[in-house]
Short mmCIF file of C-alpha atoms in Angstrom, two decimals:
data_model
loop_
_atom_site.label_atom_id
_atom_site.label_comp_id
_atom_site.label_asym_id
_atom_site.label_seq_id
_atom_site.Cartn_x
_atom_site.Cartn_y
_atom_site.Cartn_z
CA MET I 88 152.54 118.14 157.98
CA MET I 89 153.30 116.36 154.53
CA ALA I 90 151.84 113.15 155.30
CA TYR I 91 148.72 114.78 156.69
CA HIS I 92 148.16 116.81 153.61
CA LYS I 93 148.89 113.68 151.16
CA LYS I 94 146.13 111.68 153.45
CA GLY I 95 143.88 114.43 153.12
CA LEU I 96 144.44 114.58 149.51
CA SER I 97 143.65 111.05 149.31
CA ILE I 98 140.79 110.96 151.09
CA PHE I 99 139.53 114.01 148.94
CA SER I 100 140.18 112.24 145.85
CA MET I 101 138.10 108.94 146.88
CA MET I 102 135.39 110.93 147.78
CA ILE I 103 135.25 112.74 144.33
CA VAL I 104 135.52 109.04 142.37
CA LEU I 105 132.58 107.91 144.83
CA SER I 106 130.42 110.78 143.79
CA LEU I 107 131.38 110.13 139.93
CA VAL I 108 129.97 106.46 140.60
CA LEU I 109 126.87 107.31 142.33
CA VAL I 110 126.01 109.72 139.45
CA ALA I 111 126.72 107.62 136.88
CA CYS I 112 124.42 104.65 138.73
CA SER I 113 121.71 106.88 139.13
CA GLY I 114 121.64 108.14 135.33
CA ALA I 115 121.88 104.26 134.50
CA GLY I 116 118.83 103.60 136.41
CA LYS I 117 117.03 106.25 135.15
CA VAL I 118 117.58 105.09 131.29
CA LYS I 119 116.75 101.43 132.66
CA GLU I 120 113.50 103.07 134.09
CA GLY I 121 112.61 104.64 130.94
CA THR I 122 113.38 101.83 128.45
CA GLU I 123 113.59 98.26 129.78
CA ALA I 124 111.75 98.62 132.44
CA SER I 125 108.61 99.98 130.77
CA GLY I 126 109.25 97.51 127.81
CA VAL I 127 109.57 100.55 125.57
CA GLN I 128 112.83 100.17 123.26
CA PRO I 129 115.10 103.27 122.33
CA GLU I 130 113.97 104.75 118.96
CA PRO I 131 116.53 104.08 115.90
CA ALA I 132 117.76 107.43 114.33
CA THR I 133 114.77 107.25 111.69
CA SER I 134 112.68 109.86 110.08
CA SER I 135 112.21 112.87 112.61
CA ALA I 136 115.73 112.70 113.69
CA GLN I 137 117.16 112.50 109.96
CA ASN I 138 114.86 115.36 108.89
CA GLN I 139 116.29 117.66 111.79
CA THR I 140 119.95 117.23 110.50
CA THR I 141 119.28 117.21 106.89
CA GLY I 142 117.63 120.54 106.19
CA THR I 143 115.44 121.79 103.53
CA ARG I 144 115.68 123.01 99.78
CA THR I 145 113.38 124.93 97.67
CA VAL I 146 111.48 123.84 94.82
CA GLN I 147 108.96 125.61 92.37
CA HIS I 148 105.41 124.27 91.09
CA ILE I 149 102.51 125.82 89.87
CA LEU I 150 101.36 127.65 92.79
CA GLY I 151 104.91 128.94 93.63
CA LYS I 152 107.79 128.18 95.57
CA ILE I 153 108.02 125.87 98.81
CA GLU I 154 110.58 124.54 101.22
CA ILE I 155 110.61 120.73 101.72
CA PRO I 156 112.70 118.40 103.54
CA GLU I 157 115.84 117.28 101.43
CA HIS I 158 115.00 113.69 102.63
CA PRO I 159 111.16 113.65 103.07
CA GLN I 160 110.03 110.45 105.40
CA ARG I 161 106.26 110.89 105.80
CA VAL I 162 104.81 111.59 102.48
CA ILE I 163 101.30 111.57 101.23
CA GLY I 164 101.33 111.50 97.53
CA LEU I 165 97.80 111.54 96.14
CA PHE I 166 97.41 109.88 92.68
CA VAL I 167 101.14 109.34 92.60
CA GLU I 168 100.99 106.18 94.86
CA ASP I 169 102.00 104.20 91.66
CA GLU I 170 105.30 106.40 90.70
CA MET I 171 106.22 106.08 94.80
CA SER I 172 105.74 102.38 94.97
CA ALA I 173 107.93 101.81 92.07
CA LEU I 174 110.52 103.94 93.79
CA GLY I 175 110.34 101.67 96.98
CA VAL I 176 108.49 104.39 99.19
CA LYS I 177 105.32 103.85 100.97
CA PRO I 178 102.88 106.73 101.52
CA ILE I 179 101.27 107.34 105.11
CA MET I 180 97.83 107.75 103.28
CA GLN I 181 96.52 106.86 99.69
CA TYR I 182 94.15 108.37 97.58
CA SER I 183 90.54 107.38 97.18
CA SER I 184 87.65 108.87 95.78
CA GLY I 185 84.37 107.69 97.44
CA THR I 186 84.51 103.72 97.06
CA TYR I 187 86.90 103.63 94.22
CA TYR I 188 90.60 103.43 94.63
CA GLN I 189 93.67 102.00 93.06
CA THR I 190 93.31 98.30 93.98
CA TYR I 191 96.19 97.07 91.85
CA LEU I 192 98.41 98.69 94.38
CA GLU I 193 97.10 97.01 97.33
CA ASP I 194 100.19 94.76 97.55
CA TYR I 195 102.56 97.78 98.12
CA LEU I 196 99.91 100.06 100.18
CA LYS I 197 98.64 97.27 102.64
CA ASP I 198 97.21 98.97 105.73
CA VAL I 199 97.75 102.40 104.51
CA PRO I 200 94.57 104.42 105.37
CA LYS I 201 92.82 106.06 102.53
CA LEU I 202 91.98 109.81 101.94
CA ASP I 203 88.99 110.57 100.13
CA THR I 204 89.68 113.15 97.87
CA ALA I 205 86.20 114.47 97.57
CA ALA I 206 85.90 115.63 100.83
CA PHE I 207 89.07 116.11 102.34
CA ASN I 208 89.46 115.27 106.29
CA PHE I 209 92.17 117.65 107.36
CA GLU I 210 91.98 116.55 110.83
CA ALA I 211 93.12 113.18 109.71
CA ILE I 212 96.15 114.40 107.32
CA MET I 213 97.10 116.37 110.50
CA ALA I 214 96.90 113.62 112.69
CA ALA I 215 99.20 111.52 109.93
CA GLN I 216 102.10 114.31 110.58
CA PRO I 217 103.14 114.53 106.93
CA ASP I 218 106.73 116.17 106.15
CA LEU I 219 105.50 116.41 102.30
CA ILE I 220 102.00 116.46 100.61
CA ILE I 221 101.76 115.79 96.68
CA LEU I 222 98.63 116.53 94.73
CA GLY I 223 98.53 114.60 91.56
CA PHE I 224 95.85 116.82 90.25
CA GLN I 225 95.87 120.68 90.25
CA GLY I 226 92.06 120.73 90.80
CA TRP I 227 92.45 119.25 94.46
CA ALA I 228 94.21 122.56 95.10
CA GLU I 229 91.10 124.78 94.68
CA GLU I 230 88.82 125.88 97.12
CA GLY I 231 91.16 126.71 99.98
CA THR I 232 92.37 123.34 99.98
CA TYR I 233 95.74 123.98 99.16
CA GLU I 234 95.86 127.05 101.76
CA LYS I 235 94.86 124.32 104.63
CA LEU I 236 97.00 121.63 103.43
CA SER I 237 99.96 124.15 103.44
CA LYS I 238 99.81 124.77 106.83
CA ILE I 239 99.84 121.05 107.61
CA ALA I 240 102.95 120.32 105.32
CA PRO I 241 104.69 121.67 102.58
CA THR I 242 102.35 120.77 99.32
CA TYR I 243 103.60 120.47 95.80
CA VAL I 244 100.79 120.64 93.16
CA PHE I 245 100.96 118.84 89.60
CA THR I 246 99.89 120.53 86.93
CA GLY I 247 97.01 119.14 84.31
CA SER I 248 99.73 119.21 81.64
CA GLU I 249 102.07 116.57 83.46
CA ILE I 250 100.27 113.92 85.76
CA GLN I 251 97.24 113.41 83.49
CA TYR I 252 98.98 112.61 80.40
CA PRO I 253 100.73 109.40 80.18
CA GLN I 254 103.29 110.80 77.43
CA ASN I 255 104.96 112.46 80.18
CA TRP I 256 105.38 109.30 82.32
CA LYS I 257 109.10 109.72 82.48
CA LYS I 258 108.69 113.41 83.36
CA ASN I 259 105.98 112.25 86.26
CA LEU I 260 108.25 109.78 87.71
CA LEU I 261 111.67 111.86 88.04
CA LEU I 262 109.74 114.77 89.32
CA VAL I 263 108.24 112.58 91.93
CA ALA I 264 111.63 110.99 92.16
CA ASP I 265 113.41 114.58 92.61
CA LEU I 266 110.95 115.37 95.55
CA LEU I 267 111.55 112.24 97.32
CA GLY I 268 115.57 112.25 96.67
CA LYS I 269 114.95 108.91 94.70
CA LYS I 270 116.75 109.62 91.21
CA GLU I 271 119.15 106.62 90.76
CA GLN I 272 116.04 104.66 91.68
CA ALA I 273 113.92 106.36 89.00
CA ASP I 274 116.74 105.70 86.48
CA ALA I 275 116.63 102.03 87.15
CA VAL I 276 112.84 101.80 86.61
CA ILE I 277 112.96 103.88 83.18
CA GLN I 278 115.70 101.62 81.86
CA LYS I 279 113.77 98.72 83.13
CA ARG I 280 110.37 99.59 81.60
CA GLU I 281 111.79 100.67 78.24
CA ALA I 282 113.70 97.50 77.79
CA GLU I 283 110.81 95.50 78.58
CA THR I 284 108.47 97.66 76.11
CA LYS I 285 111.07 97.60 73.15
CA LEU I 286 111.03 93.80 73.45
CA ALA I 287 107.25 93.24 73.76
CA LYS I 288 106.57 95.68 70.93
CA GLN I 289 108.46 93.22 68.70
CA GLN I 290 106.68 90.50 69.72
CA LEU I 291 103.19 91.97 69.87
CA GLN I 292 103.58 93.48 66.11
CA ALA I 293 104.78 89.97 64.91
CA ALA I 294 101.94 88.07 66.60
CA SER I 295 99.26 90.68 65.76
CA LYS I 296 100.22 91.35 62.38
CA GLY I 297 96.98 92.01 60.34
CA LYS I 298 94.85 92.37 63.59
CA THR I 299 93.14 95.48 65.47
CA ALA I 300 92.09 95.82 68.75
CA ALA I 301 89.90 98.26 70.93
CA MET I 302 89.44 98.88 74.66
CA VAL I 303 85.72 99.20 75.95
CA ARG I 304 85.10 100.28 79.71
CA ILE I 305 81.62 100.20 81.20
CA HIS I 306 81.91 102.87 83.38
CA ALA I 307 80.85 103.47 87.20
CA SER I 308 78.01 106.16 85.36
CA LYS I 309 76.67 103.16 83.45
CA GLU I 310 78.10 104.82 80.32
CA ILE I 311 79.84 102.55 77.61
CA ARG I 312 83.16 104.03 76.84
CA LEU I 313 85.17 103.55 73.74
CA TYR I 314 88.97 104.46 74.43
CA GLY I 315 90.95 105.61 71.39
CA GLY I 316 94.25 107.64 70.87
CA PRO I 317 97.10 108.32 69.79
CA GLY I 318 97.27 109.83 73.55
CA GLY I 319 95.46 108.96 76.94
CA GLN I 320 95.99 106.54 79.26
CA VAL I 321 94.96 103.48 76.88
CA GLY I 322 96.29 104.87 73.33
CA THR I 323 99.70 105.59 74.74
CA ALA I 324 100.14 102.27 75.63
CA LEU I 325 98.14 99.99 72.98
CA TYR I 326 98.76 101.93 70.08
CA GLY I 327 102.01 103.44 71.10
CA ASP I 328 103.81 101.85 73.47
CA PHE I 329 102.97 98.42 72.38
CA GLY I 330 102.38 98.84 68.82
CA LEU I 331 98.84 97.63 67.82
CA GLU I 332 96.82 98.86 65.39
CA PRO I 333 93.47 100.21 66.23
CA ALA I 334 90.26 98.78 65.07
CA PRO I 335 88.58 100.94 62.31
CA ILE I 336 86.02 101.94 64.55
CA VAL I 337 88.53 103.29 67.04
CA ARG I 338 90.05 105.58 64.55
CA LYS I 339 86.65 106.92 63.28
CA LEU I 340 84.92 107.58 66.73
CA ALA I 341 87.87 108.25 68.99
CA TRP I 342 91.03 109.29 67.42
CA GLY I 343 92.66 112.69 67.61
CA GLU I 344 93.29 115.31 70.10
CA ASP I 345 90.41 115.33 73.06
CA LYS I 346 88.58 112.51 71.17
CA ASP I 347 90.52 110.02 72.73
CA ILE I 348 87.54 108.67 75.15
CA GLN I 349 83.95 108.54 73.44
CA THR I 350 80.63 107.38 75.10
CA ILE I 351 78.84 104.92 72.51
CA SER I 352 75.20 103.38 72.79
CA MET I 353 74.24 100.05 72.42
CA GLU I 354 73.49 100.73 68.80
CA THR I 355 77.28 101.42 67.89
CA ILE I 356 78.15 97.93 69.38
CA PRO I 357 78.15 96.18 65.83
CA GLN I 358 80.28 98.48 64.71
CA ILE I 359 83.54 97.46 67.22
CA ASP I 360 85.03 95.61 64.41
CA ALA I 361 88.23 94.61 66.19
CA ASP I 362 90.38 91.09 66.34
CA TYR I 363 90.82 91.84 70.23
CA ILE I 364 88.62 93.75 72.95
CA PHE I 365 89.76 94.68 75.82
CA LEU I 366 86.99 94.91 78.22
CA ALA I 367 87.28 97.01 81.66
CA VAL I 368 84.13 96.92 84.12
CA ASP I 369 84.14 99.43 87.03
CA GLY I 370 82.79 98.41 90.40
CA GLY I 371 79.08 97.97 90.69
CA ARG I 372 78.68 97.27 87.24
CA ALA I 373 78.92 93.67 86.86
CA GLU I 374 75.14 93.16 86.19
CA GLN I 375 75.18 95.49 82.97
CA ALA I 376 78.69 94.08 82.12
CA LYS I 377 76.84 90.17 81.78
CA GLU I 378 73.58 92.23 79.84
CA LEU I 379 75.77 93.21 76.95
CA GLN I 380 77.96 89.97 76.81
CA GLU I 381 74.34 88.38 76.72
CA SER I 382 73.26 90.55 73.82
CA LYS I 383 72.87 89.37 70.44
CA LEU I 384 74.66 92.44 69.24
CA TRP I 385 77.93 91.53 71.59
CA LYS I 386 77.80 87.98 70.23
CA ARG I 387 78.32 88.89 66.77
CA LEU I 388 81.25 90.60 67.36
CA PRO I 389 84.56 89.07 65.56
CA ALA I 390 86.42 89.44 68.75
CA VAL I 391 83.64 87.69 70.61
CA GLN I 392 83.25 84.94 67.96
CA GLN I 393 87.10 84.42 68.22
CA GLY I 394 87.35 83.99 71.64
CA HIS I 395 89.42 87.55 72.08
CA VAL I 396 87.78 89.22 74.72
CA TYR I 397 89.89 89.68 77.46
CA GLU I 398 88.55 91.55 80.85
CA VAL I 399 90.86 94.16 82.12
CA ARG I 400 90.96 96.24 85.36
CA GLY I 401 89.87 99.57 84.89
CA ASP I 402 92.15 101.10 87.43
CA VAL I 403 95.25 99.90 85.83
CA TRP I 404 94.03 100.85 82.50
CA ILE I 405 93.44 104.73 83.24
CA THR I 406 96.47 105.20 85.34
CA ASN I 407 99.73 106.19 83.95
CA GLY I 408 102.18 104.97 86.55
CA PRO I 409 105.15 102.48 85.47
CA LEU I 410 103.71 99.77 87.70
CA ALA I 411 100.25 100.07 85.89
CA TYR I 412 102.10 100.05 82.77
CA GLU I 413 103.77 96.74 83.63
CA LYS I 414 100.29 95.41 84.13
CA LYS I 415 98.86 96.70 81.06
CA LEU I 416 101.82 95.15 79.07
CA GLU I 417 100.93 91.82 81.04
CA ASP I 418 97.46 91.86 79.74
CA VAL I 419 98.36 92.50 76.31
CA LYS I 420 100.99 89.95 76.12
CA LYS I 421 98.58 87.16 77.51
CA ALA I 422 96.07 88.10 75.22
CA ILE I 423 97.85 88.00 71.90
CA ILE I 424 101.14 86.41 72.52
CA ASP I 425 100.79 83.62 75.29
CA ALA I 426 97.28 83.09 73.80
CA ASN I 427 98.64 82.12 70.29
#
């Protein structure tokens, strides 16, 4: 009787083991069918999986409080792409306005689709599946746009006193870094830029002693614009960070609060008494620039006669981010230090 019981138990155990082996083989077959057999590899633990486990946090902005992911992975940052790129974060869509966009960031934003802020494509934004949207200008949140974007993803809005003013570039960068969880990277960018600017300022002031500078832009609207300071995207860099002396015409026409950009006529051109002129030409205005540079009024300018006119990129000089500032510094060093 005991022998029979042991034998029955043995057979029963073998049946359980066999069943477990069959189940395991069946499961392995299903995994293989869903991956290797179909040519689709398992997805590593990336953004979506990470977001599910890291949770959210509350941040305050001009339009109230929002809940954002602790580590956002799919970010649309309109007109903060410079800051994002400096922090090593690639947005999933990039700013444009009509045909204009920040071409100097092409190396960082290769293959990133453009989003025209003149006519938001909400379907395209939804299809991109962002987990955070950052608007670099408060005006983009008006006329119901913010409400529509907020239904797609948490949306943070910069105020006019932040992103528009280059004096606040550190604040802008640190704010974007905080939203993205990249404060250490931001600190490194700040230290690098401050060290480079301090050294360059000493070199530039020594090389340009007694000489003056001016920035002229042929705008897409056909206007000829003179840029001054002490604030603004141009003045903060050229006359502040880099320490150059503004030409007398700059101080006369484009100096002071809300005066740092002035439209000038052809009759004003002879008054541009700068030793160095930085000339930016917007897209589509090459013919107008050629006419200006071939005019007698232009050819008589001191900077022109000394060969000190340097064409620069408008999208760089009207942007505040750290990468744009690096390129501005390169432009000025090339013109004043390398040329000597």
